[in-house]
Amino acid sequence: MNEKVYDKNSIKKIKGLIIGIIVIILLIGGFLVFFEKIENGYVGVRYSMNGGVKDQTLSQGVKFVGLDKVTQYPIRLQTVKAEKLNLATEDGKATHVSITYAYKVDSKKVSDVFKEFGSINVEDIEANWLKAQLLKSSRAVVARYSLLDVTGSKSTEVQQSILEDFTKAVEQKGFLVEDVAFGVPDVDAETQKSIDEIIKAGQEKEKAILEADTAKTKADSLAYQKVKAAEAEAEANKKLSESISEELIKLKEVEARLEHGWVEVQTGEVIVDTTK
């Protein structure tokens, strides 16, 4: 009799445990189905199969969405690197360049972005549509410059032009681009050698110009010093000439006679004053 009671109690406990596990599973499943966690720096667009898109977006945190679906978009800057885009320069040189850009979705146009791209996640948009727009803008810009310009003196200008062109191409769809970093173009060894030689020649030319300018500056400085010295001497002579008067001459003559005596010439004879 005790054994039967014991068996009944054990069965009840097992059934209770099973029911508890089922309830927990249902609760977890319900949570996963009916709730959505919006990541930090993202907003969610809520939509249903029969009711369409809800205009009100979901901010970060855990949100009850029922049976609706949610697609999340970043409103905080995201950094994306497009590897080895195939570009061609004005002089017909083919090159591969990796370009990194920073973007976010305009928080005011999140619903419009969903209406344009549907339930496609943002990673797929980056890998396809955004990359295609970046490639289009980069090709249009790079085609206006020579390979030497792209790799050297005008690389910053090229980068800025790509930023401006790419920004205009995507902002109308709700994407805001804030920065573009243009990588080092990948060229074949022969082309790289030619570029290095041209850069070296340019550096040597700049060095020669600098040395010539330095020499000219020194020569101009010496010439200026000579001119100023001559002007100073002429000014001193002028002042001296202006300071000599007839009275001064007589005074100097008297001083000389007092110091050296009198010398007079009369009828071919020299008479010396011996009063000293």
CSV table of C-alpha atoms in Angstrom, one decimal:
chain,number,residue,atom,x,y,z
A,1,MET,CA,0.0,0.0,0.0
A,2,ASN,CA,2.8,2.4,0.9
A,3,GLU,CA,4.6,1.6,-2.3
A,4,LYS,CA,1.5,2.5,-4.3
A,5,VAL,CA,1.2,5.8,-2.6
A,6,TYR,CA,4.9,6.5,-3.1
A,7,ASP,CA,4.5,5.7,-6.8
A,8,LYS,CA,1.5,8.0,-7.2
A,9,ASN,CA,3.4,10.9,-5.4
A,10,SER,CA,6.4,10.4,-7.7
A,11,ILE,CA,4.3,10.4,-10.8
A,12,LYS,CA,2.6,13.7,-9.7
A,13,LYS,CA,6.0,15.3,-9.0
A,14,ILE,CA,7.3,14.2,-12.4
A,15,LYS,CA,4.1,15.5,-14.1
A,16,GLY,CA,4.5,18.8,-12.2
A,17,LEU,CA,8.1,19.1,-13.2
A,18,ILE,CA,7.2,18.4,-16.9
A,19,ILE,CA,4.4,20.9,-16.8
A,20,GLY,CA,6.7,23.5,-15.2
A,21,ILE,CA,9.3,23.0,-17.9
A,22,ILE,CA,6.7,23.3,-20.6
A,23,VAL,CA,5.4,26.5,-19.1
A,24,ILE,CA,9.0,28.0,-18.9
A,25,ILE,CA,9.6,27.0,-22.5
A,26,LEU,CA,6.3,28.6,-23.6
A,27,LEU,CA,7.1,31.7,-21.7
A,28,ILE,CA,10.6,31.9,-23.3
A,29,GLY,CA,9.1,31.2,-26.7
A,30,GLY,CA,6.4,33.8,-26.1
A,31,PHE,CA,9.0,36.4,-25.0
A,32,LEU,CA,11.1,35.7,-28.1
A,33,VAL,CA,8.0,35.9,-30.3
A,34,PHE,CA,6.2,38.8,-28.8
A,35,PHE,CA,9.1,41.0,-27.6
A,36,GLU,CA,12.0,42.6,-29.6
A,37,LYS,CA,15.2,44.0,-28.2
A,38,ILE,CA,16.3,47.1,-29.9
A,39,GLU,CA,20.1,47.5,-29.7
A,40,ASN,CA,21.8,50.6,-28.4
A,41,GLY,CA,22.3,53.1,-31.2
A,42,TYR,CA,19.5,51.6,-33.3
A,43,VAL,CA,15.8,52.2,-34.0
A,44,GLY,CA,13.3,49.6,-35.1
A,45,VAL,CA,10.6,49.8,-37.7
A,46,ARG,CA,7.6,47.7,-36.8
A,47,TYR,CA,5.4,46.1,-39.5
A,48,SER,CA,2.9,43.3,-40.0
A,49,MET,CA,1.9,41.2,-42.9
A,50,ASN,CA,-1.6,42.6,-43.1
A,51,GLY,CA,-1.3,46.1,-41.5
A,52,GLY,CA,1.9,47.4,-43.2
A,53,VAL,CA,4.4,49.6,-41.6
A,54,LYS,CA,3.8,51.4,-38.2
A,55,ASP,CA,5.0,55.0,-38.5
A,56,GLN,CA,6.1,55.1,-34.9
A,57,THR,CA,9.6,53.8,-34.6
A,58,LEU,CA,10.9,51.8,-31.6
A,59,SER,CA,13.7,53.2,-29.5
A,60,GLN,CA,16.4,51.1,-27.8
A,61,GLY,CA,15.3,48.6,-25.2
A,62,VAL,CA,13.0,45.6,-25.0
A,63,LYS,CA,9.7,46.3,-26.7
A,64,PHE,CA,6.4,44.3,-26.9
A,65,VAL,CA,5.6,43.9,-30.6
A,66,GLY,CA,3.1,41.0,-30.5
A,67,LEU,CA,3.2,39.1,-33.8
A,68,ASP,CA,4.6,42.1,-35.7
A,69,LYS,CA,8.1,41.9,-37.3
A,70,VAL,CA,10.9,44.5,-36.6
A,71,THR,CA,13.8,45.7,-38.8
A,72,GLN,CA,16.5,47.7,-37.1
A,73,TYR,CA,18.5,50.6,-38.5
A,74,PRO,CA,21.6,52.3,-37.0
A,75,ILE,CA,21.2,56.0,-36.1
A,76,ARG,CA,24.7,56.0,-34.6
A,77,LEU,CA,27.7,56.2,-36.9
A,78,GLN,CA,28.7,52.9,-38.4
A,79,THR,CA,32.1,52.3,-40.1
A,80,VAL,CA,32.1,50.2,-43.2
A,81,LYS,CA,35.1,49.2,-45.4
A,82,ALA,CA,34.5,48.4,-49.0
A,83,GLU,CA,37.4,46.2,-50.1
A,84,LYS,CA,39.4,46.7,-53.3
A,85,LEU,CA,37.0,48.7,-55.6
A,86,ASN,CA,38.0,48.4,-59.2
A,87,LEU,CA,38.7,52.0,-60.5
A,88,ALA,CA,40.3,53.5,-63.6
A,89,THR,CA,42.2,56.9,-63.7
A,90,GLU,CA,42.0,59.5,-66.4
A,91,ASP,CA,45.2,58.2,-68.0
A,92,GLY,CA,43.7,54.7,-68.4
A,93,LYS,CA,45.5,53.1,-65.4
A,94,ALA,CA,43.5,50.4,-63.6
A,95,THR,CA,43.8,50.2,-59.9
A,96,HIS,CA,42.1,48.7,-56.8
A,97,VAL,CA,41.4,50.8,-53.8
A,98,SER,CA,39.8,50.0,-50.4
A,99,ILE,CA,37.5,52.8,-49.2
A,100,THR,CA,36.2,53.2,-45.6
A,101,TYR,CA,33.2,55.4,-44.8
A,102,ALA,CA,31.2,56.3,-41.8
A,103,TYR,CA,27.4,56.6,-42.1
A,104,LYS,CA,24.1,56.4,-40.2
A,105,VAL,CA,20.4,56.3,-41.1
A,106,ASP,CA,18.5,59.6,-40.8
A,107,SER,CA,16.3,59.1,-37.7
A,108,LYS,CA,13.6,61.1,-39.5
A,109,LYS,CA,13.6,58.9,-42.5
A,110,VAL,CA,13.7,55.4,-40.9
A,111,SER,CA,10.2,54.5,-42.1
A,112,ASP,CA,11.1,55.7,-45.6
A,113,VAL,CA,14.2,53.5,-45.7
A,114,PHE,CA,12.1,50.5,-44.8
A,115,LYS,CA,9.5,51.4,-47.5
A,116,GLU,CA,12.3,51.6,-50.0
A,117,PHE,CA,14.3,48.5,-49.1
A,118,GLY,CA,11.7,46.4,-47.3
A,119,SER,CA,12.7,43.9,-44.6
A,120,ILE,CA,16.3,43.6,-45.9
A,121,ASN,CA,18.7,44.0,-42.9
A,122,VAL,CA,21.2,46.9,-42.9
A,123,GLU,CA,24.2,44.6,-43.4
A,124,ASP,CA,22.8,43.5,-46.8
A,125,ILE,CA,22.1,47.1,-47.7
A,126,GLU,CA,25.7,48.0,-46.9
A,127,ALA,CA,27.0,45.1,-48.9
A,128,ASN,CA,24.9,45.8,-52.0
A,129,TRP,CA,23.1,49.1,-52.5
A,130,LEU,CA,25.5,51.4,-50.5
A,131,LYS,CA,28.6,49.6,-52.0
A,132,ALA,CA,27.2,50.1,-55.5
A,133,GLN,CA,26.6,53.8,-54.9
A,134,LEU,CA,30.1,54.2,-53.4
A,135,LEU,CA,31.6,52.4,-56.4
A,136,LYS,CA,29.7,54.6,-58.8
A,137,SER,CA,30.8,57.8,-57.1
A,138,SER,CA,34.4,56.7,-56.8
A,139,ARG,CA,34.7,55.8,-60.5
A,140,ALA,CA,33.2,59.1,-61.5
A,141,VAL,CA,35.7,61.0,-59.4
A,142,VAL,CA,38.9,59.0,-60.0
A,143,ALA,CA,38.2,59.1,-63.8
A,144,ARG,CA,38.9,62.9,-63.6
A,145,TYR,CA,42.5,62.5,-62.3
A,146,SER,CA,45.7,60.9,-63.4
A,147,LEU,CA,47.1,58.0,-61.4
A,148,LEU,CA,49.9,60.2,-60.1
A,149,ASP,CA,47.4,62.7,-58.8
A,150,VAL,CA,45.4,60.0,-57.1
A,151,THR,CA,48.5,58.5,-55.4
A,152,GLY,CA,50.2,61.8,-54.7
A,153,SER,CA,49.5,65.5,-54.5
A,154,LYS,CA,45.8,65.5,-55.1
A,155,SER,CA,44.8,62.4,-53.1
A,156,THR,CA,43.1,64.6,-50.4
A,157,GLU,CA,41.2,66.4,-53.1
A,158,VAL,CA,40.1,63.0,-54.6
A,159,GLN,CA,38.9,61.8,-51.2
A,160,GLN,CA,36.9,65.0,-50.6
A,161,SER,CA,35.3,64.8,-54.0
A,162,ILE,CA,34.2,61.2,-53.4
A,163,LEU,CA,32.8,62.1,-50.0
A,164,GLU,CA,30.7,64.9,-51.6
A,165,ASP,CA,29.5,62.8,-54.5
A,166,PHE,CA,28.7,59.7,-52.4
A,167,THR,CA,26.9,61.8,-49.8
A,168,LYS,CA,24.6,63.4,-52.4
A,169,ALA,CA,23.9,59.9,-53.9
A,170,VAL,CA,22.6,58.3,-50.7
A,171,GLU,CA,21.2,61.1,-48.6
A,172,GLN,CA,17.9,61.2,-50.6
A,173,LYS,CA,17.3,57.6,-49.5
A,174,GLY,CA,17.8,58.4,-45.8
A,175,PHE,CA,21.5,57.6,-45.4
A,176,LEU,CA,23.9,60.3,-43.9
A,177,VAL,CA,27.6,59.9,-44.7
A,178,GLU,CA,30.0,61.9,-42.5
A,179,ASP,CA,33.4,60.7,-43.6
A,180,VAL,CA,35.3,58.8,-46.3
A,181,ALA,CA,38.9,57.5,-46.1
A,182,PHE,CA,40.5,56.8,-49.5
A,183,GLY,CA,43.0,54.0,-49.2
A,184,VAL,CA,46.4,53.6,-51.1
A,185,PRO,CA,45.8,52.5,-54.7
A,186,ASP,CA,47.0,49.0,-55.5
A,187,VAL,CA,49.1,49.1,-58.7
A,188,ASP,CA,51.4,46.7,-60.5
A,189,ALA,CA,55.2,46.7,-59.7
A,190,GLU,CA,56.1,48.5,-63.0
A,191,THR,CA,53.6,51.3,-62.5
A,192,GLN,CA,54.7,51.7,-58.9
A,193,LYS,CA,58.3,52.0,-60.0
A,194,SER,CA,57.4,54.7,-62.5
A,195,ILE,CA,55.4,56.6,-59.8
A,196,ASP,CA,58.4,56.4,-57.4
A,197,GLU,CA,60.7,57.8,-60.0
A,198,ILE,CA,58.4,60.7,-60.8
A,199,ILE,CA,58.0,61.5,-57.1
A,200,LYS,CA,61.8,61.3,-56.6
A,201,ALA,CA,62.3,63.6,-59.6
A,202,GLY,CA,59.8,66.1,-58.2
A,203,GLN,CA,61.4,66.0,-54.8
A,204,GLU,CA,64.9,66.7,-56.4
A,205,LYS,CA,63.4,69.6,-58.4
A,206,GLU,CA,61.8,71.1,-55.2
A,207,LYS,CA,65.2,70.7,-53.5
A,208,ALA,CA,67.0,72.5,-56.3
A,209,ILE,CA,64.4,75.3,-56.3
A,210,LEU,CA,64.8,75.7,-52.5
A,211,GLU,CA,68.6,75.8,-52.8
A,212,ALA,CA,68.4,78.4,-55.6
A,213,ASP,CA,65.9,80.5,-53.5
A,214,THR,CA,68.2,80.2,-50.5
A,215,ALA,CA,71.3,81.3,-52.6
A,216,LYS,CA,69.3,84.2,-54.1
A,217,THR,CA,68.2,85.3,-50.6
A,218,LYS,CA,71.8,85.3,-49.4
A,219,ALA,CA,72.9,87.3,-52.4
A,220,ASP,CA,70.1,89.8,-52.0
A,221,SER,CA,71.0,90.1,-48.4
A,222,LEU,CA,74.7,90.8,-49.2
A,223,ALA,CA,73.8,93.3,-51.9
A,224,TYR,CA,71.4,95.0,-49.5
A,225,GLN,CA,74.1,95.3,-46.9
A,226,LYS,CA,76.5,96.9,-49.4
A,227,VAL,CA,73.9,99.3,-50.6
A,228,LYS,CA,73.1,100.3,-47.0
A,229,ALA,CA,76.8,100.7,-46.2
A,230,ALA,CA,77.3,102.9,-49.2
A,231,GLU,CA,74.3,105.0,-48.4
A,232,ALA,CA,75.6,105.4,-44.8
A,233,GLU,CA,79.0,106.5,-46.0
A,234,ALA,CA,77.5,108.9,-48.5
A,235,GLU,CA,75.3,110.4,-45.8
A,236,ALA,CA,78.3,110.7,-43.4
A,237,ASN,CA,80.3,112.5,-46.1
A,238,LYS,CA,77.4,114.8,-46.9
A,239,LYS,CA,77.1,115.7,-43.2
A,240,LEU,CA,80.8,116.3,-43.0
A,241,SER,CA,80.8,118.5,-46.1
A,242,GLU,CA,77.9,120.5,-44.7
A,243,SER,CA,79.7,121.0,-41.4
A,244,ILE,CA,82.9,122.5,-42.9
A,245,SER,CA,82.7,126.3,-43.0
A,246,GLU,CA,85.3,129.1,-43.7
A,247,GLU,CA,85.6,129.8,-40.0
A,248,LEU,CA,86.3,126.1,-39.3
A,249,ILE,CA,89.0,126.1,-42.0
A,250,LYS,CA,90.7,129.2,-40.5
A,251,LEU,CA,90.5,127.7,-37.0
A,252,LYS,CA,92.1,124.5,-38.2
A,253,GLU,CA,94.8,126.5,-39.9
A,254,VAL,CA,95.6,128.4,-36.7
A,255,GLU,CA,95.8,125.1,-34.8
A,256,ALA,CA,98.1,123.7,-37.3
A,257,ARG,CA,100.5,126.8,-37.2
A,258,LEU,CA,100.5,126.7,-33.5
A,259,GLU,CA,101.5,123.0,-33.5
A,260,HIS,CA,103.9,123.0,-36.5
A,261,GLY,CA,105.1,126.6,-36.8
A,262,TRP,CA,104.9,129.0,-39.8
A,263,VAL,CA,106.1,128.3,-43.2
A,264,GLU,CA,106.1,131.1,-45.8
A,265,VAL,CA,107.6,131.3,-49.2
A,266,GLN,CA,109.0,134.8,-50.3
A,267,THR,CA,111.0,135.4,-53.5
A,268,GLY,CA,112.0,131.8,-53.7
A,269,GLU,CA,113.3,131.6,-50.1
A,270,VAL,CA,111.8,129.7,-47.3
A,271,ILE,CA,111.4,131.6,-44.1
A,272,VAL,CA,110.6,129.4,-41.1
A,273,ASP,CA,109.0,130.8,-38.0
A,274,THR,CA,111.2,129.7,-35.1
A,275,THR,CA,109.1,131.1,-32.4
A,276,LYS,CA,108.2,127.6,-31.3
